[in-house]
Amino acid sequence: MTSLATVRNAICALACTSVTLYAGITIRPQGPVVVPVGSAVQFKANADVRWSLEPGSAGEIDRDGVYHAPNSIRVNNSLGGCQVLPNDHIYNTRIDTLPLDPNSPSLMSLIPPSSISYFEGWGINIGNHSTPTKKMHFFYTPHHDGSFELMPWPELKRQTGALTDPSSGEDRHEFTVDRDTCRFYELYNVYTPGVNKSCPTCTAQSGIQYSGMDAALQEGSVDAAGLLIMPLTVSLGEIRSGAVRHALRVTFSNNIISPSSAWPSRSHAGAWGHIPYGTRLRLRSSYDISNFSDTAKVLLTQLQQYGLMIADGGPNWAISASTDVTMDPVVVAAFEEVARKGPHTADFEIVDESPLAVSPDSGLVNPESGHVKPDSFATVVATDSQGKTAKVRILLQGVTVGVPDPSVWIQSGVTQQLAGWVNGAQKKGLTWTMSPEVGSLTPDGQYTAPDVSRPAHTTITASSVADPDAKAQIDLTVMPPGPIRVKIGNATTAAGAPNHYAPDYGPDSEGHMWWRDQAGEVSWGMVYDDYGVKWPAGKDIPLYYTSRYSLGDMVYKFFVPNGRYKITLLFAQRGELGKLDTYPIQWRAPIDLEAQGNILVKDYDMGAGIDHATKTPVSESMPAEVSDQSLYFALRRLSAPGNIKPSPMLNGYVIEKDDAPPHVSIIPHEVPILHINEQIQFKTIGWHMPASVKWSVVKGRGTISDTGLYTAPSEPPATDEKIVIQARSATDPSKVATDEITMQPGSLSITPDSAAIDYSLSQKFQATLSGVPYSNVKWSVSPDIGSINSDGVFTAPDQVKRDTVVIVKAESKLFPGRSASATVRINASAAPIRVVCGPPRGFKDAKGNVWSDDFGYSGQTIAYSVSMPIPRARPDLQRVYQSSRYVYDNGRFSYNFAVPNGRYHVKLLFCDYAFNDPGHHSFDVKLNGEQVLTNFDPNAVYGSKAAVDKEFDVTVQDRAVHIDFIGHKGGATINGIEIIPAG
């Protein structure tokens, strides 16, 4: 791969990015000069010169040095009605005729064979002169500090969700283009001052802003490679237009990318592979695309002509797309088609872009490279009487047209003024046309939706008066009058379901049609059809088979008649191929439910009322008041530090007029069976009135807080007990809502129900009532070997002659006769301990020894594993060395294992599989307080990525083996631990 240093030494003198000086000739204005199409600019020199254009240049120049731009150019890349960088920028330049990088075969062999995929990671915010600005101070890129446009909630589109927590560890990019100034703003992880403890005054991790006609390559960005992200993201409008004429961003895992960069990349991160950031890949020209759909051909042609740039670590072959593509099922189907039957790793190659570089600081392409003539380039040449020349580069700005959304849904009878704007021309007028004729459209863009019986489609085109070839299109769907019912994920394919109108669903049991999945802009996720799983019988159950989840917000928009509406959301967690009856709460909760700029349900949990059961339909309704014919609702993804990163999921929705009087309602509507000490959070929704209420328990036991948190009593009832809670409106006490709770006695059990411990050690048991801890019990052990205290801690005797089994019993003090028991096996000799550190990877080795999943650790750590072969590792122990638990620089963590007192042989198993050379780790290890390793580096023992064992003997006197890992440079790591009694 050509290095950045090589590029710096190959600066082209024929196409510089500023005025070029030869024999004293100076040209004004200095370059590069932005020139809109159809306009002219006067160039002057400090000597008598002959003016000309470099061969192949667009436009004309007269003998007096007046450059006349062409009247029209095709803009290769636009967003929000703004040109995204000059056409002759490297991002927007075809590379299908470039030579291969000489290292292409060897570098491509490092990428595992797999298909490609498109990742709808972020939306593009369209700002204007009224968008709020804020002075930003960045942690990673302080040289880019300045005033940035920040789109406010609820309009904000942000990667992983507008309301996610900045400390959650998730990527939180946000992108805005100002439609008035055509200035672009890219931000990464915005937060309030004080959040970043290393920089209390910082307001984001990084940021960059640039003009749409800026050709300079700035140092640092919001991407690891230092590349710009918006110019490398594919959006819906350009796919629909039939051609994507720019490179796209792609990620690979960090063990593939090298800690180096190639032009136009300006930086790199801590990857440890071999392919530089900024590397350009393309689909081979020999790859046959003839059998793909028309939309898939658009995607594949882009890969052949413009290719991909390696921008960051991430999933292999993940290509960046804007979330607006999810509004078009045809484009989503094309993404799936390419992923399913499209190209694989072997179909790609790496090209050598270095001949195109004008300068390492510029993105402009050298028109004299001999490989590519960039689109719409122009270079002014001044030649004096001695034949000496000077040159200035022209940056041609074309006419662009923007619209707020590429897709619009409008209900019958609604008249809506469509919006559009023009940049790059003095004349700002637009001409509006429609095909086919569905409803009526005035020349100035006022559309009236006709009466239809099912969704009808048309394409609205807004064309510039100044340049009719410059246009933007809106895919417009007219929805029938009355309730709008939409089936998320489309109709199920289940046999016998009402899917003969697929992808529409219906008619249902009441004769209603549910229209195909539409009107939503969502982030990457999955659409599921659970038809192969047996669901409980119920009304319209196949309606819930299909669903979609998202790794970001889910936002749905319609134009509807003004009035009051009820929005009903349908939920049912799929059965995961029949394997699960319940699901973890963090899969789907908490999220916020929002409509019309109001968060109506904070921290919503769709499974709260059903004990998080799978295959169990639930619904939630919320109000919306429409006064400007615009209705929207959103499922907002939330996150928090740790593993709380739920994904919103939806099965369907209904939007219908609501004539009910103002009232309050309580959620959840269905309340699960409760047991002692259990809690449930109740919330209220205000229907066209405030939601604030006063809570009370009006029947039965338990307490409820001012915020609606109900807590069951600490003692069980003898039989089922009915409890009623009440919410009385704080603004209108006549408005009251109630909900009923059932509390059951529960069944007594012990956790764990069996255990095996070595002599002299202890085991804690917990009595529970239906899984809820319960302390009002009497403990006993039979036969009378060992002891158990009132807290349920059983202690084995200091010695037993042989392995012995005893029974531990817990009996209710409140209801004598209700009891539970557990068995304890007491080992007469200490058992070996073998642990695979890192993610769960327990197994049995070739000698029959059991290696358990990781346990006994404490401290903030990271668990990771790979599948690469490990040199010097015993074949049956490869699994141990391929997994690790580690911390970064200066971090520390420990392991603690309970063992009887005595002598033990401890083996620590290491492998630094992440790096090819030593020097990336340096840490100490202490065994029961004694330092046994100092500044240890696994790669410094036997070389790169090799297995290393360190063995020690230790005498235990406090019934524990305690191991501390104390990181210095590069942190500390451990792959496996073996503790064997030494006799």
Short mmCIF file of C-alpha atoms in Angstrom, two decimals, residues 124-345:
data_model
loop_
_atom_site.label_atom_id
_atom_site.label_comp_id
_atom_site.label_asym_id
_atom_site.label_seq_id
_atom_site.Cartn_x
_atom_site.Cartn_y
_atom_site.Cartn_z
CA ILE A 124 -29.23 13.51 8.29
CA ASN A 125 -30.64 16.59 10.04
CA ILE A 126 -31.59 19.46 7.73
CA GLY A 127 -30.99 22.77 9.47
CA ASN A 128 -31.48 26.38 8.42
CA HIS A 129 -30.78 29.92 9.61
CA SER A 130 -32.99 29.38 12.68
CA THR A 131 -31.37 26.14 13.89
CA PRO A 132 -29.82 26.72 17.35
CA THR A 133 -26.03 26.98 17.54
CA LYS A 134 -23.67 26.24 20.39
CA LYS A 135 -19.99 26.87 21.01
CA MET A 136 -18.41 23.43 21.19
CA HIS A 137 -15.20 22.29 22.88
CA PHE A 138 -13.95 18.89 21.75
CA PHE A 139 -11.91 16.29 23.59
CA TYR A 140 -10.29 14.60 20.57
CA THR A 141 -10.33 17.49 18.06
CA PRO A 142 -9.97 20.76 20.04
CA HIS A 143 -8.53 22.45 16.95
CA HIS A 144 -12.06 22.22 15.50
CA ASP A 145 -13.70 24.04 18.44
CA GLY A 146 -16.27 26.60 17.37
CA SER A 147 -19.94 27.32 16.84
CA PHE A 148 -21.93 24.32 15.60
CA GLU A 149 -25.57 23.87 14.65
CA LEU A 150 -27.27 21.38 16.99
CA MET A 151 -30.69 20.18 15.96
CA PRO A 152 -32.91 20.13 19.07
CA TRP A 153 -35.21 17.32 20.17
CA PRO A 154 -37.71 16.24 18.92
CA GLU A 155 -36.39 16.93 15.40
CA LEU A 156 -32.92 15.58 16.25
CA LYS A 157 -31.73 12.48 14.42
CA ARG A 158 -28.82 10.87 16.26
CA GLN A 159 -27.12 7.52 15.83
CA THR A 160 -28.48 4.96 18.36
CA GLY A 161 -31.19 7.42 19.45
CA ALA A 162 -31.77 11.08 20.24
CA LEU A 163 -32.16 10.42 23.99
CA THR A 164 -29.36 7.92 24.61
CA ASP A 165 -26.91 8.45 27.45
CA PRO A 166 -23.46 9.85 26.48
CA SER A 167 -21.80 7.53 29.02
CA SER A 168 -23.41 4.37 27.60
CA GLY A 169 -20.36 3.49 25.49
CA GLU A 170 -22.39 3.55 22.27
CA ASP A 171 -21.57 5.51 19.12
CA ARG A 172 -23.65 8.70 19.04
CA HIS A 173 -22.87 10.53 15.80
CA GLU A 174 -25.11 13.36 14.67
CA PHE A 175 -25.00 15.08 11.30
CA THR A 176 -26.56 18.34 10.12
CA VAL A 177 -26.51 20.19 6.81
CA ASP A 178 -27.70 23.78 6.81
CA ARG A 179 -29.95 24.11 3.74
CA ASP A 180 -29.41 27.90 3.64
CA THR A 181 -25.60 28.04 3.88
CA CYS A 182 -24.73 24.51 2.69
CA ARG A 183 -22.43 24.14 5.68
CA PHE A 184 -22.04 20.64 7.08
CA TYR A 185 -21.67 19.76 10.78
CA GLU A 186 -20.47 16.39 12.07
CA LEU A 187 -20.42 15.63 15.80
CA TYR A 188 -19.55 12.63 17.91
CA ASN A 189 -21.02 12.03 21.38
CA VAL A 190 -22.38 15.40 22.45
CA TYR A 191 -22.76 15.87 26.22
CA THR A 192 -23.01 18.58 28.85
CA PRO A 193 -19.92 20.05 30.55
CA GLY A 194 -18.76 17.92 33.45
CA VAL A 195 -19.68 14.55 31.92
CA ASN A 196 -16.15 13.99 30.64
CA LYS A 197 -14.07 13.81 33.83
CA SER A 198 -10.85 14.07 31.80
CA CYS A 199 -12.06 17.34 30.27
CA PRO A 200 -14.78 18.94 32.43
CA THR A 201 -15.26 21.84 29.99
CA CYS A 202 -15.66 19.61 26.92
CA THR A 203 -19.07 19.39 25.25
CA ALA A 204 -18.41 16.48 22.84
CA GLN A 205 -15.74 13.93 22.02
CA SER A 206 -15.07 15.33 18.56
CA GLY A 207 -16.49 17.46 15.78
CA ILE A 208 -15.77 18.97 12.40
CA GLN A 209 -17.53 21.41 10.09
CA TYR A 210 -16.94 22.26 6.45
CA SER A 211 -18.43 23.93 3.42
CA GLY A 212 -20.05 21.79 0.76
CA MET A 213 -17.48 23.15 -1.71
CA ASP A 214 -14.44 22.67 0.55
CA ALA A 215 -11.65 20.66 -1.06
CA ALA A 216 -9.18 20.76 1.84
CA LEU A 217 -8.52 17.66 3.95
CA GLN A 218 -8.63 18.73 7.59
CA GLU A 219 -6.72 17.05 10.38
CA GLY A 220 -9.02 14.92 12.53
CA SER A 221 -12.73 14.28 12.19
CA VAL A 222 -15.45 12.23 13.90
CA ASP A 223 -14.23 9.01 12.26
CA ALA A 224 -11.17 6.96 13.09
CA ALA A 225 -9.67 7.48 9.63
CA GLY A 226 -10.11 11.24 9.74
CA LEU A 227 -12.51 10.99 6.79
CA LEU A 228 -15.75 12.92 6.50
CA ILE A 229 -18.83 10.78 7.07
CA MET A 230 -21.74 12.53 5.35
CA PRO A 231 -20.05 12.53 1.91
CA LEU A 232 -19.49 8.75 2.28
CA THR A 233 -23.05 7.83 3.32
CA VAL A 234 -25.61 6.56 0.82
CA SER A 235 -29.09 8.11 1.02
CA LEU A 236 -32.51 7.29 -0.37
CA GLY A 237 -32.82 10.05 -2.94
CA GLU A 238 -29.68 9.14 -4.87
CA ILE A 239 -30.54 5.44 -4.95
CA ARG A 240 -33.97 6.28 -6.38
CA SER A 241 -32.34 8.58 -8.95
CA GLY A 242 -30.66 5.55 -10.50
CA ALA A 243 -27.01 6.26 -9.69
CA VAL A 244 -24.80 6.72 -6.63
CA ARG A 245 -21.78 8.72 -7.80
CA HIS A 246 -19.45 8.77 -4.83
CA ALA A 247 -17.49 6.45 -2.57
CA LEU A 248 -19.09 4.91 0.51
CA ARG A 249 -17.83 4.34 4.01
CA VAL A 250 -17.07 0.77 5.14
CA THR A 251 -15.83 -0.78 8.37
CA PHE A 252 -13.71 -3.82 9.18
CA SER A 253 -12.63 -5.40 12.43
CA ASN A 254 -9.59 -3.88 14.13
CA ASN A 255 -7.50 -6.99 13.55
CA ILE A 256 -7.75 -6.26 9.80
CA ILE A 257 -7.08 -2.50 9.79
CA SER A 258 -3.55 -1.27 10.46
CA PRO A 259 -2.58 1.66 12.70
CA SER A 260 -1.66 3.74 9.62
CA SER A 261 -3.43 5.77 6.98
CA ALA A 262 -3.45 6.23 3.20
CA TRP A 263 -4.61 9.33 1.31
CA PRO A 264 -7.19 10.77 1.70
CA SER A 265 -7.22 9.47 5.29
CA ARG A 266 -5.58 11.90 7.72
CA SER A 267 -5.50 9.87 10.93
CA HIS A 268 -5.81 6.40 12.39
CA ALA A 269 -6.82 4.65 15.60
CA GLY A 270 -5.57 1.72 17.66
CA ALA A 271 -6.21 -1.10 15.20
CA TRP A 272 -3.63 -3.87 14.91
CA GLY A 273 -4.03 -5.38 11.44
CA HIS A 274 -2.39 -4.62 8.09
CA ILE A 275 -4.74 -2.64 5.79
CA PRO A 276 -4.44 1.15 6.27
CA TYR A 277 -7.35 3.44 7.08
CA GLY A 278 -8.52 5.24 3.93
CA THR A 279 -7.82 2.24 1.68
CA ARG A 280 -10.11 2.25 -1.40
CA LEU A 281 -11.74 -1.00 -2.47
CA ARG A 282 -13.86 -1.71 -5.51
CA LEU A 283 -16.01 -4.53 -6.81
CA ARG A 284 -14.30 -6.29 -9.72
CA SER A 285 -15.55 -5.20 -13.14
CA SER A 286 -15.94 -8.87 -14.05
CA TYR A 287 -18.60 -9.37 -11.37
CA ASP A 288 -21.88 -10.11 -13.18
CA ILE A 289 -24.72 -7.87 -12.00
CA SER A 290 -27.15 -8.69 -14.81
CA ASN A 291 -29.36 -10.99 -12.74
CA PHE A 292 -30.05 -8.50 -9.96
CA SER A 293 -33.04 -6.17 -9.55
CA ASP A 294 -32.76 -2.64 -10.95
CA THR A 295 -32.24 -1.13 -7.50
CA ALA A 296 -29.63 -3.71 -6.57
CA LYS A 297 -27.84 -2.90 -9.83
CA VAL A 298 -27.60 0.73 -8.68
CA LEU A 299 -25.82 -0.43 -5.52
CA LEU A 300 -23.51 -2.85 -7.31
CA THR A 301 -22.62 -0.33 -10.01
CA GLN A 302 -21.58 2.11 -7.29
CA LEU A 303 -19.30 -0.55 -5.84
CA GLN A 304 -17.67 -1.11 -9.23
CA GLN A 305 -17.30 2.55 -10.24
CA TYR A 306 -16.74 4.42 -6.96
CA GLY A 307 -16.06 1.72 -4.38
CA LEU A 308 -15.53 1.89 -0.63
CA MET A 309 -13.18 3.63 1.81
CA ILE A 310 -12.09 1.99 5.06
CA ALA A 311 -13.16 4.44 7.74
CA ASP A 312 -13.33 2.75 11.15
CA GLY A 313 -13.32 -0.47 13.10
CA GLY A 314 -16.59 -2.37 13.17
CA PRO A 315 -18.34 -5.32 11.55
CA ASN A 316 -16.66 -6.54 8.38
CA TRP A 317 -18.16 -5.17 5.16
CA ALA A 318 -20.68 -2.87 6.92
CA ILE A 319 -21.45 -0.06 4.46
CA SER A 320 -22.91 3.17 5.84
CA ALA A 321 -26.41 4.24 4.82
CA SER A 322 -28.75 6.98 5.99
CA THR A 323 -31.82 5.93 7.93
CA ASP A 324 -34.09 7.51 5.28
CA VAL A 325 -33.56 4.41 3.11
CA THR A 326 -35.78 2.48 5.53
CA MET A 327 -38.77 4.48 4.23
CA ASP A 328 -38.63 2.63 0.89
CA PRO A 329 -39.34 -1.13 0.92
CA VAL A 330 -37.87 -1.48 -2.57
CA VAL A 331 -34.50 -0.15 -1.40
CA VAL A 332 -34.59 -2.24 1.79
CA ALA A 333 -35.31 -5.32 -0.37
CA ALA A 334 -32.35 -4.43 -2.59
CA PHE A 335 -30.07 -4.21 0.46
CA GLU A 336 -31.26 -7.67 1.49
CA GLU A 337 -30.82 -8.98 -2.05
CA VAL A 338 -27.21 -7.80 -2.23
CA ALA A 339 -26.47 -9.22 1.23
CA ARG A 340 -28.13 -12.55 0.41
CA LYS A 341 -26.84 -13.30 -3.08
CA GLY A 342 -24.42 -10.49 -3.83
CA PRO A 343 -20.62 -10.24 -3.84
CA HIS A 344 -18.27 -11.66 -1.23
CA THR A 345 -14.75 -10.78 -0.14
#
